[in-house]
GROMACS .gro file of C-alpha atoms in nm:
model
  391
    1MET     CA    1  -4.000 -24.008 -10.571
    2PHE     CA    2  -4.215 -24.221 -10.342
    3PHE     CA    3  -4.413 -23.933 -10.193
    4LYS     CA    4  -4.385 -23.665 -10.465
    5SER     CA    5  -4.759 -23.637 -10.504
    6ILE     CA    6  -4.793 -23.483 -10.159
    7GLN     CA    7  -4.578 -23.185 -10.263
    8LEU     CA    8  -4.846 -23.071 -10.509
    9SER     CA    9  -5.143 -23.111 -10.273
   10PHE     CA   10  -4.982 -23.034  -9.937
   11ILE     CA   11  -5.090 -22.672  -9.896
   12SER     CA   12  -5.444 -22.722 -10.030
   13SER     CA   13  -5.497 -23.021  -9.798
   14LEU     CA   14  -5.405 -22.816  -9.494
   15LEU     CA   15  -5.635 -22.530  -9.587
   16LEU     CA   16  -5.923 -22.772  -9.645
   17ALA     CA   17  -5.861 -22.935  -9.306
   18SER     CA   18  -5.867 -22.597  -9.133
   19ASN     CA   19  -6.212 -22.525  -9.278
   20LEU     CA   20  -6.348 -22.863  -9.173
   21TYR     CA   21  -6.253 -22.809  -8.811
   22ALA     CA   22  -6.319 -22.434  -8.776
   23ASP     CA   23  -6.424 -22.330  -8.425
   24ASP     CA   24  -6.404 -22.036  -8.189
   25GLY     CA   25  -6.028 -22.053  -8.123
   26PHE     CA   26  -5.909 -21.883  -7.808
   27ASP     CA   27  -6.259 -21.782  -7.698
   28ASP     CA   28  -6.375 -22.083  -7.496
   29GLU     CA   29  -6.530 -21.894  -7.206
   30ASN     CA   30  -6.865 -22.074  -7.229
   31GLU     CA   31  -6.731 -22.419  -7.302
   32PHE     CA   32  -6.863 -22.562  -6.977
   33GLY     CA   33  -7.210 -22.401  -6.990
   34SER     CA   34  -7.388 -22.366  -6.656
   35ASP     CA   35  -7.288 -22.701  -6.507
   36GLU     CA   36  -7.192 -22.689  -6.141
   37ILE     CA   37  -6.827 -22.744  -6.057
   38GLU     CA   38  -6.754 -22.985  -5.777
   39LEU     CA   39  -6.452 -22.902  -5.564
   40VAL     CA   40  -6.251 -23.204  -5.459
   41GLN     CA   41  -5.978 -23.178  -5.199
   42ILE     CA   42  -5.670 -23.375  -5.294
   43GLU     CA   43  -5.432 -23.484  -5.025
   44GLN     CA   44  -5.090 -23.335  -5.086
   45SER     CA   45  -4.815 -23.595  -5.088
   46GLU     CA   46  -4.485 -23.534  -4.921
   47GLN     CA   47  -4.231 -23.388  -5.163
   48ASN     CA   48  -3.929 -23.605  -5.235
   49ASP     CA   49  -3.587 -23.444  -5.225
   50PHE     CA   50  -3.465 -23.663  -5.512
   51THR     CA   51  -3.665 -23.732  -5.830
   52LEU     CA   52  -3.563 -23.956  -6.120
   53TYR     CA   53  -3.770 -23.996  -6.435
   54GLY     CA   54  -3.716 -24.033  -6.807
   55SER     CA   55  -3.777 -24.253  -7.108
   56VAL     CA   56  -3.638 -24.534  -7.323
   57THR     CA   57  -3.707 -24.514  -7.697
   58ALA     CA   58  -3.655 -24.761  -7.982
   59THR     CA   59  -3.665 -24.613  -8.335
   60GLY     CA   60  -3.626 -24.742  -8.685
   61GLU     CA   61  -3.604 -24.592  -9.034
   62TYR     CA   62  -3.695 -24.758  -9.363
   63SER     CA   63  -3.572 -24.623  -9.698
   64THR     CA   64  -3.847 -24.603  -9.958
   65ILE     CA   65  -3.586 -24.576 -10.234
   66GLY     CA   66  -3.363 -24.864 -10.127
   67ASN     CA   67  -3.653 -25.069  -9.984
   68SER     CA   68  -3.453 -25.157  -9.675
   69ILE     CA   69  -3.410 -25.072  -9.307
   70VAL     CA   70  -3.130 -24.814  -9.294
   71SER     CA   71  -3.119 -24.723  -8.927
   72THR     CA   72  -3.215 -24.851  -8.583
   73LYS     CA   73  -3.156 -24.673  -8.253
   74LEU     CA   74  -3.207 -24.740  -7.884
   75SER     CA   75  -3.186 -24.427  -7.671
   76THR     CA   76  -3.251 -24.324  -7.313
   77ASN     CA   77  -3.327 -23.984  -7.167
   78LEU     CA   78  -3.285 -23.951  -6.789
   79LYS     CA   79  -3.394 -23.647  -6.589
   80LEU     CA   80  -3.279 -23.600  -6.233
   81GLU     CA   81  -3.376 -23.336  -5.980
   82TYR     CA   82  -3.242 -23.295  -5.628
   83ILE     CA   83  -3.388 -23.034  -5.394
   84VAL     CA   84  -3.110 -22.919  -5.165
   85ASP     CA   85  -3.334 -22.686  -4.964
   86GLU     CA   86  -3.621 -22.446  -5.024
   87PHE     CA   87  -3.390 -22.210  -5.213
   88HIS     CA   88  -3.159 -22.443  -5.410
   89LYS     CA   89  -3.192 -22.746  -5.637
   90ILE     CA   90  -2.984 -22.946  -5.886
   91LYS     CA   91  -3.126 -23.055  -6.223
   92SER     CA   92  -2.978 -23.274  -6.495
   93THR     CA   93  -3.072 -23.435  -6.826
   94ILE     CA   94  -2.857 -23.727  -6.941
   95LYS     CA   95  -2.885 -23.881  -7.286
   96GLY     CA   96  -2.740 -24.206  -7.413
   97TYR     CA   97  -2.790 -24.403  -7.732
   98LYS     CA   98  -2.676 -24.701  -7.936
   99ALA     CA   99  -2.742 -24.678  -8.310
  100THR     CA  100  -2.686 -24.891  -8.618
  101ASN     CA  101  -2.665 -24.730  -8.961
  102THR     CA  102  -2.612 -24.929  -9.280
  103ASN     CA  103  -2.391 -24.656  -9.428
  104ILE     CA  104  -2.154 -24.594  -9.135
  105ASN     CA  105  -2.010 -24.791  -8.847
  106ASN     CA  106  -2.224 -24.873  -8.546
  107ASP     CA  107  -2.249 -24.565  -8.332
  108ARG     CA  108  -2.303 -24.498  -7.966
  109GLY     CA  109  -2.297 -24.188  -7.753
  110PHE     CA  110  -2.342 -24.040  -7.406
  111ASP     CA  111  -2.413 -23.678  -7.331
  112ILE     CA  112  -2.494 -23.473  -7.023
  113ASN     CA  113  -2.717 -23.235  -7.212
  114GLU     CA  114  -2.821 -23.038  -6.904
  115LEU     CA  115  -2.666 -23.018  -6.556
  116SER     CA  116  -2.726 -22.709  -6.349
  117VAL     CA  117  -2.754 -22.577  -5.994
  118GLU     CA  118  -3.040 -22.333  -5.935
  119GLY     CA  119  -3.071 -22.082  -5.656
  120ILE     CA  120  -3.348 -21.845  -5.548
  121PHE     CA  121  -3.223 -21.520  -5.399
  122HIS     CA  122  -3.415 -21.225  -5.258
  123ASN     CA  123  -3.597 -20.943  -5.436
  124GLY     CA  124  -3.704 -21.152  -5.735
  125ILE     CA  125  -3.358 -21.271  -5.840
  126ASP     CA  126  -3.289 -21.630  -5.951
  127GLY     CA  127  -2.958 -21.780  -6.053
  128LYS     CA  128  -2.851 -22.089  -6.242
  129ILE     CA  129  -2.508 -22.224  -6.335
  130GLY     CA  130  -2.421 -22.523  -6.551
  131ARG     CA  131  -2.527 -22.670  -6.884
  132GLN     CA  132  -2.862 -22.521  -6.982
  133ILE     CA  133  -3.106 -22.474  -7.269
  134VAL     CA  134  -3.235 -22.118  -7.312
  135VAL     CA  135  -3.496 -22.061  -7.583
  136TRP     CA  136  -3.515 -21.726  -7.757
  137GLY     CA  137  -3.776 -21.625  -8.016
  138LYS     CA  138  -4.137 -21.718  -8.093
  139SER     CA  139  -4.117 -21.949  -8.396
  140ASP     CA  140  -4.157 -22.327  -8.364
  141ASN     CA  141  -4.015 -22.402  -8.709
  142ILE     CA  142  -3.748 -22.148  -8.809
  143ARG     CA  143  -3.464 -22.013  -8.594
  144ILE     CA  144  -3.401 -21.639  -8.621
  145THR     CA  145  -3.316 -21.507  -8.273
  146ASP     CA  146  -3.283 -21.852  -8.113
  147ILE     CA  147  -2.901 -21.864  -8.126
  148LEU     CA  148  -2.779 -21.958  -7.778
  149ASN     CA  149  -2.796 -22.338  -7.812
  150PRO     CA  150  -2.663 -22.549  -8.100
  151MET     CA  151  -2.868 -22.838  -8.238
  152ASP     CA  152  -2.838 -23.202  -8.337
  153MET     CA  153  -2.849 -23.175  -8.719
  154THR     CA  154  -2.751 -23.532  -8.805
  155THR     CA  155  -3.090 -23.607  -8.968
  156PRO     CA  156  -3.237 -23.276  -9.093
  157GLY     CA  157  -3.615 -23.244  -9.093
  158MET     CA  158  -3.681 -23.563  -8.899
  159VAL     CA  159  -3.732 -23.402  -8.555
  160ASP     CA  160  -3.882 -23.071  -8.439
  161ILE     CA  161  -3.650 -22.794  -8.321
  162LYS     CA  162  -3.772 -22.820  -7.960
  163ASP     CA  163  -3.621 -23.171  -7.932
  164LEU     CA  164  -3.289 -23.090  -8.103
  165ARG     CA  165  -3.130 -22.824  -7.883
  166LEU     CA  166  -2.798 -22.907  -7.713
  167GLY     CA  167  -2.713 -22.766  -7.370
  168VAL     CA  168  -2.439 -22.507  -7.321
  169ALA     CA  169  -2.251 -22.433  -6.998
  170MET     CA  170  -2.342 -22.085  -6.877
  171THR     CA  171  -2.413 -21.871  -6.575
  172LYS     CA  172  -2.758 -21.712  -6.583
  173LEU     CA  173  -2.922 -21.455  -6.357
  174ASP     CA  174  -3.292 -21.363  -6.383
  175TYR     CA  175  -3.459 -21.059  -6.232
  176PHE     CA  176  -3.840 -21.064  -6.229
  177MET     CA  177  -4.038 -20.737  -6.223
  178ASP     CA  178  -4.416 -20.776  -6.235
  179LYS     CA  179  -4.479 -20.874  -6.601
  180TRP     CA  180  -4.116 -20.835  -6.712
  181ALA     CA  181  -3.807 -21.053  -6.679
  182LEU     CA  182  -3.447 -20.940  -6.729
  183SER     CA  183  -3.191 -21.217  -6.790
  184GLY     CA  184  -2.814 -21.193  -6.816
  185MET     CA  185  -2.591 -21.481  -6.924
  186VAL     CA  186  -2.221 -21.559  -6.956
  187LEU     CA  187  -2.161 -21.847  -7.198
  188HIS     CA  188  -1.864 -22.051  -7.075
  189GLU     CA  189  -1.883 -22.325  -7.341
  190ASN     CA  190  -1.843 -22.295  -7.717
  191ARG     CA  191  -2.043 -22.590  -7.847
  192PHE     CA  192  -2.133 -22.627  -8.214
  193SER     CA  193  -2.422 -22.811  -8.378
  194THR     CA  194  -2.350 -23.177  -8.450
  195MET     CA  195  -2.363 -23.269  -8.818
  196ALA     CA  196  -2.385 -23.605  -8.994
  197GLU     CA  197  -2.048 -23.776  -9.014
  198PHE     CA  198  -1.869 -23.876  -9.331
  199GLY     CA  199  -2.037 -24.180  -9.487
  200SER     CA  200  -2.386 -24.080  -9.378
  201GLU     CA  201  -2.648 -24.008  -9.644
  202TYR     CA  202  -2.695 -23.669  -9.473
  203TYR     CA  203  -2.327 -23.572  -9.475
  204ARG     CA  204  -2.290 -23.203  -9.559
  205ALA     CA  205  -1.926 -23.095  -9.519
  206THR     CA  206  -1.645 -23.098  -9.266
  207MET     CA  207  -1.716 -22.833  -9.003
  208PRO     CA  208  -1.452 -22.644  -8.802
  209ASP     CA  209  -1.378 -22.737  -8.445
  210ALA     CA  210  -1.535 -22.514  -8.182
  211PRO     CA  211  -1.301 -22.257  -8.021
  212SER     CA  212  -1.153 -22.343  -7.683
  213ASN     CA  213  -1.358 -22.265  -7.374
  214SER     CA  214  -1.121 -21.996  -7.253
  215LEU     CA  215  -1.221 -21.678  -7.073
  216SER     CA  216  -1.143 -21.468  -7.381
  217ASN     CA  217  -1.371 -21.688  -7.595
  218SER     CA  218  -1.666 -21.665  -7.356
  219GLY     CA  219  -1.992 -21.525  -7.487
  220THR     CA  220  -2.241 -21.291  -7.325
  221ALA     CA  221  -2.616 -21.251  -7.369
  222LEU     CA  222  -2.893 -21.029  -7.234
  223SER     CA  223  -3.270 -21.048  -7.276
  224LEU     CA  224  -3.568 -20.843  -7.161
  225SER     CA  225  -3.906 -21.014  -7.195
  226GLY     CA  226  -4.254 -20.890  -7.116
  227ASN     CA  227  -4.568 -21.104  -7.080
  228LEU     CA  228  -4.838 -20.843  -7.138
  229GLN     CA  229  -5.213 -20.855  -7.192
  230GLY     CA  230  -5.262 -21.059  -7.511
  231GLU     CA  231  -4.906 -21.009  -7.630
  232ASP     CA  232  -4.546 -21.107  -7.558
  233ILE     CA  233  -4.241 -20.899  -7.646
  234SER     CA  234  -3.869 -20.972  -7.610
  235PHE     CA  235  -3.545 -20.783  -7.677
  236TYR     CA  236  -3.213 -20.965  -7.718
  237LEU     CA  237  -2.841 -20.880  -7.717
  238ALA     CA  238  -2.564 -21.137  -7.761
  239ASN     CA  239  -2.192 -21.160  -7.832
  240LYS     CA  240  -2.084 -21.514  -7.926
  241TYR     CA  241  -1.937 -21.735  -8.194
  242VAL     CA  242  -2.159 -21.805  -8.493
  243ASP     CA  243  -2.253 -22.174  -8.498
  244ASN     CA  244  -2.002 -22.387  -8.692
  245THR     CA  245  -1.783 -22.090  -8.791
  246THR     CA  246  -1.468 -21.925  -8.656
  247TYR     CA  247  -1.632 -21.583  -8.638
  248LYS     CA  248  -1.767 -21.399  -8.337
  249THR     CA  249  -2.069 -21.174  -8.382
  250ASN     CA  250  -2.276 -20.917  -8.200
  251MET     CA  251  -2.649 -20.987  -8.237
  252VAL     CA  252  -2.933 -20.745  -8.169
  253GLY     CA  253  -3.276 -20.909  -8.184
  254PHE     CA  254  -3.646 -20.857  -8.129
  255ALA     CA  255  -3.943 -21.098  -8.106
  256TYR     CA  256  -4.314 -21.026  -8.071
  257ASN     CA  257  -4.638 -21.227  -8.038
  258LYS     CA  258  -4.992 -21.089  -8.035
  259VAL     CA  259  -5.328 -21.265  -7.999
  260MET     CA  260  -5.601 -21.134  -8.231
  261ASP     CA  261  -5.926 -21.329  -8.195
  262SER     CA  262  -5.839 -21.684  -8.310
  263PHE     CA  263  -5.506 -21.578  -8.459
  264LEU     CA  264  -5.157 -21.554  -8.310
  265ILE     CA  265  -4.930 -21.313  -8.498
  266LYS     CA  266  -4.553 -21.373  -8.475
  267THR     CA  267  -4.251 -21.171  -8.583
  268GLU     CA  268  -3.877 -21.187  -8.524
  269VAL     CA  269  -3.584 -20.973  -8.642
  270ALA     CA  270  -3.212 -21.022  -8.578
  271TYR     CA  271  -2.910 -20.820  -8.693
  272PHE     CA  272  -2.564 -20.980  -8.690
  273ASP     CA  273  -2.241 -20.788  -8.746
  274ASN     CA  274  -1.921 -20.962  -8.866
  275TYR     CA  275  -2.122 -21.274  -8.954
  276ASP     CA  276  -1.849 -21.401  -9.186
  277SER     CA  277  -1.557 -21.162  -9.232
  278ASN     CA  278  -1.462 -21.328  -9.560
  279THR     CA  279  -1.797 -21.279  -9.734
  280ILE     CA  280  -2.054 -21.104  -9.511
  281ASP     CA  281  -1.977 -20.800  -9.295
  282GLY     CA  282  -2.326 -20.804  -9.146
  283LYS     CA  283  -2.673 -20.938  -9.214
  284THR     CA  284  -3.034 -20.901  -9.101
  285ASP     CA  285  -3.270 -21.199  -9.071
  286GLY     CA  286  -3.644 -21.162  -9.024
  287LEU     CA  287  -3.961 -21.370  -8.987
  288VAL     CA  288  -4.335 -21.314  -8.990
  289GLY     CA  289  -4.596 -21.578  -8.917
  290VAL     CA  290  -4.954 -21.643  -8.824
  291GLU     CA  291  -5.112 -21.930  -8.631
  292TYR     CA  292  -5.485 -22.000  -8.648
  293ASN     CA  293  -5.635 -22.172  -8.345
  294GLY     CA  294  -6.001 -22.158  -8.445
  295ILE     CA  295  -5.995 -22.535  -8.496
  296SER     CA  296  -6.135 -22.778  -8.243
  297ASP     CA  297  -5.832 -22.957  -8.091
  298GLY     CA  298  -5.607 -22.833  -8.370
  299SER     CA  299  -5.416 -22.546  -8.527
  300ILE     CA  300  -5.259 -22.437  -8.854
  301SER     CA  301  -4.961 -22.203  -8.886
  302PHE     CA  302  -4.767 -22.039  -9.168
  303GLU     CA  303  -4.427 -21.870  -9.137
  304VAL     CA  304  -4.197 -21.707  -9.388
  305ALA     CA  305  -3.843 -21.591  -9.316
  306ASN     CA  306  -3.556 -21.418  -9.490
  307LYS     CA  307  -3.257 -21.603  -9.347
  308ASN     CA  308  -2.901 -21.605  -9.481
  309ASP     CA  309  -3.024 -21.415  -9.790
  310ASP     CA  310  -3.265 -21.698  -9.872
  311ILE     CA  311  -3.642 -21.729  -9.829
  312GLN     CA  312  -3.774 -22.012  -9.612
  313TYR     CA  313  -4.138 -22.116  -9.571
  314ALA     CA  314  -4.293 -22.337  -9.303
  315LEU     CA  315  -4.652 -22.462  -9.305
  316ARG     CA  316  -4.777 -22.680  -9.017
  317PHE     CA  317  -5.111 -22.840  -8.939
  318THR     CA  318  -5.191 -23.032  -8.617
  319GLN     CA  319  -5.511 -23.210  -8.518
  320SER     CA  320  -5.586 -23.422  -8.209
  321TYR     CA  321  -5.826 -23.716  -8.190
  322LEU     CA  322  -5.948 -23.976  -7.939
  323ASN     CA  323  -5.955 -23.739  -7.640
  324GLN     CA  324  -5.620 -23.593  -7.743
  325THR     CA  325  -5.437 -23.928  -7.726
  326LEU     CA  326  -5.375 -23.931  -8.103
  327ASP     CA  327  -5.205 -23.635  -8.270
  328PHE     CA  328  -5.177 -23.596  -8.647
  329THR     CA  329  -4.922 -23.341  -8.773
  330THR     CA  330  -4.800 -23.232  -9.115
  331LEU     CA  331  -4.505 -22.998  -9.171
  332TYR     CA  332  -4.385 -22.854  -9.501
  333SER     CA  333  -4.058 -22.660  -9.514
  334GLY     CA  334  -3.955 -22.507  -9.847
  335TYR     CA  335  -3.664 -22.287  -9.953
  336GLY     CA  336  -3.626 -22.022 -10.221
  337LYS     CA  337  -3.858 -21.739 -10.322
  338ASN     CA  338  -4.044 -21.971 -10.558
  339LEU     CA  339  -3.958 -22.291 -10.366
  340GLU     CA  340  -3.689 -22.362 -10.622
  341ASP     CA  341  -3.422 -22.455 -10.365
  342GLY     CA  342  -3.592 -22.772 -10.236
  343GLY     CA  343  -3.706 -22.870  -9.888
  344PHE     CA  344  -3.901 -23.147  -9.719
  345ALA     CA  345  -4.249 -23.258  -9.610
  346ARG     CA  346  -4.308 -23.469  -9.298
  347VAL     CA  347  -4.635 -23.636  -9.198
  348TRP     CA  348  -4.667 -23.829  -8.871
  349PHE     CA  349  -4.893 -23.963  -8.597
  350ASP     CA  350  -4.817 -23.960  -8.221
  351TYR     CA  351  -5.027 -24.194  -8.007
  352ALA     CA  352  -5.021 -24.214  -7.625
  353TYR     CA  353  -5.145 -24.557  -7.522
  354ASP     CA  354  -5.126 -24.458  -7.154
  355ASP     CA  355  -4.906 -24.247  -6.927
  356ASN     CA  356  -4.611 -24.483  -6.981
  357ILE     CA  357  -4.626 -24.606  -7.341
  358SER     CA  358  -4.639 -24.395  -7.656
  359THR     CA  359  -4.558 -24.451  -8.020
  360SER     CA  360  -4.496 -24.250  -8.334
  361PHE     CA  361  -4.520 -24.334  -8.704
  362GLY     CA  362  -4.464 -24.120  -9.012
  363VAL     CA  363  -4.298 -24.045  -9.345
  364ILE     CA  364  -4.063 -23.774  -9.470
  365ASP     CA  365  -4.006 -23.675  -9.831
  366TYR     CA  366  -3.710 -23.458  -9.938
  367PHE     CA  367  -3.739 -23.233 -10.244
  368GLY     CA  368  -3.437 -23.152 -10.458
  369GLY     CA  369  -3.372 -22.813 -10.614
  370ASP     CA  370  -3.115 -22.540 -10.673
  371ASN     CA  371  -2.984 -22.584 -10.318
  372LEU     CA  372  -2.705 -22.840 -10.356
  373TYR     CA  373  -2.762 -22.999 -10.016
  374PHE     CA  374  -3.130 -23.075 -10.075
  375GLU     CA  375  -3.047 -23.195 -10.425
  376ASN     CA  376  -2.797 -23.441 -10.275
  377ILE     CA  377  -3.044 -23.582 -10.017
  378LYS     CA  378  -3.359 -23.588 -10.232
  379ASP     CA  379  -3.349 -23.971 -10.244
  380ASN     CA  380  -3.336 -24.006  -9.863
  381ASP     CA  381  -3.712 -24.045  -9.821
  382ARG     CA  382  -3.797 -24.239  -9.507
  383VAL     CA  383  -4.070 -24.424  -9.323
  384PHE     CA  384  -3.995 -24.396  -8.951
  385ALA     CA  385  -4.144 -24.537  -8.632
  386SER     CA  386  -4.066 -24.526  -8.261
  387LEU     CA  387  -4.185 -24.683  -7.937
  388THR     CA  388  -4.126 -24.500  -7.608
  389TYR     CA  389  -4.158 -24.616  -7.248
  390ASN     CA  390  -4.178 -24.335  -6.991
  391PHE     CA  391  -4.093 -24.398  -6.626
   0.00000   0.00000   0.00000
């Protein structure tokens, strides 16, 4: 394998980097010393009722095994916001792309990923209806309680979870009480994660069609979240279809974050009943993790989860350079108690030339193992690059 040597030294490299950049973490009270602070009055510009912004991105992937360009893609991401009045606004995110893959036919797509109408009522109540993305849980790398939105899984491991979620049509009401927020949702749309199509090197299996969006198939969800002193806590309830299955489940979940000096402790637990009535009557998934922020302009995190009766590990290191215009990130994700099931390692740079132009460059190496899917894609190692124009 082209990058197999990084699998052996990945963890030790991250730990060495964390020692090199050790600092005071969250405690930056005296960062500015006794310098005087000059107050500058900035003239407030008139707010526009309609705002349009977004980005255009060109990406390419090069196979290190086949020594050839295997994919190119031109995509656009438009965000629109219209302020109806001081209490109501309309927001939308529209995605479109044109892709070329050497293994399948040319592909193109258009998706209204988010489109919602928001309203502010009295007594701390907000409402929103339409396609939305609602994030549950505390982990950045492994989904345990984060079940409301499906994901784009066409190229596993290539993109972070935060950029993969797909919007779902729902009605959402929020009630804010001091440091707590109570949210209730009715999920009107059954939308499943998109998988690689037949002919793709990442093809997994044929997935079932999502159930119809009838009233009887609607889902419900409830969350209670508290932003307390040095800690966050959330409780979750949901009744919805399990992603890419024909089974409906009740989920009870819990997520917790706590700051301890330069460390952020994370934990998540979720119980699902009737997860798969053919094989699993119920299951419990759990995660624990720690993030160390005592690194100047950087962080390192480690998470381990028991998910679907399998152990998953995630180790991430991030460091910023050049006044935080250049970000270096490494992510290792391994499966199996002794990492025997395979996984992947991704290393990449993000560079912001200015407010409009940014670029990314990196590599990803897949590791085979006892997990049949990772064994099948172990030769899909890639060099990837992108150029983005923001407007």
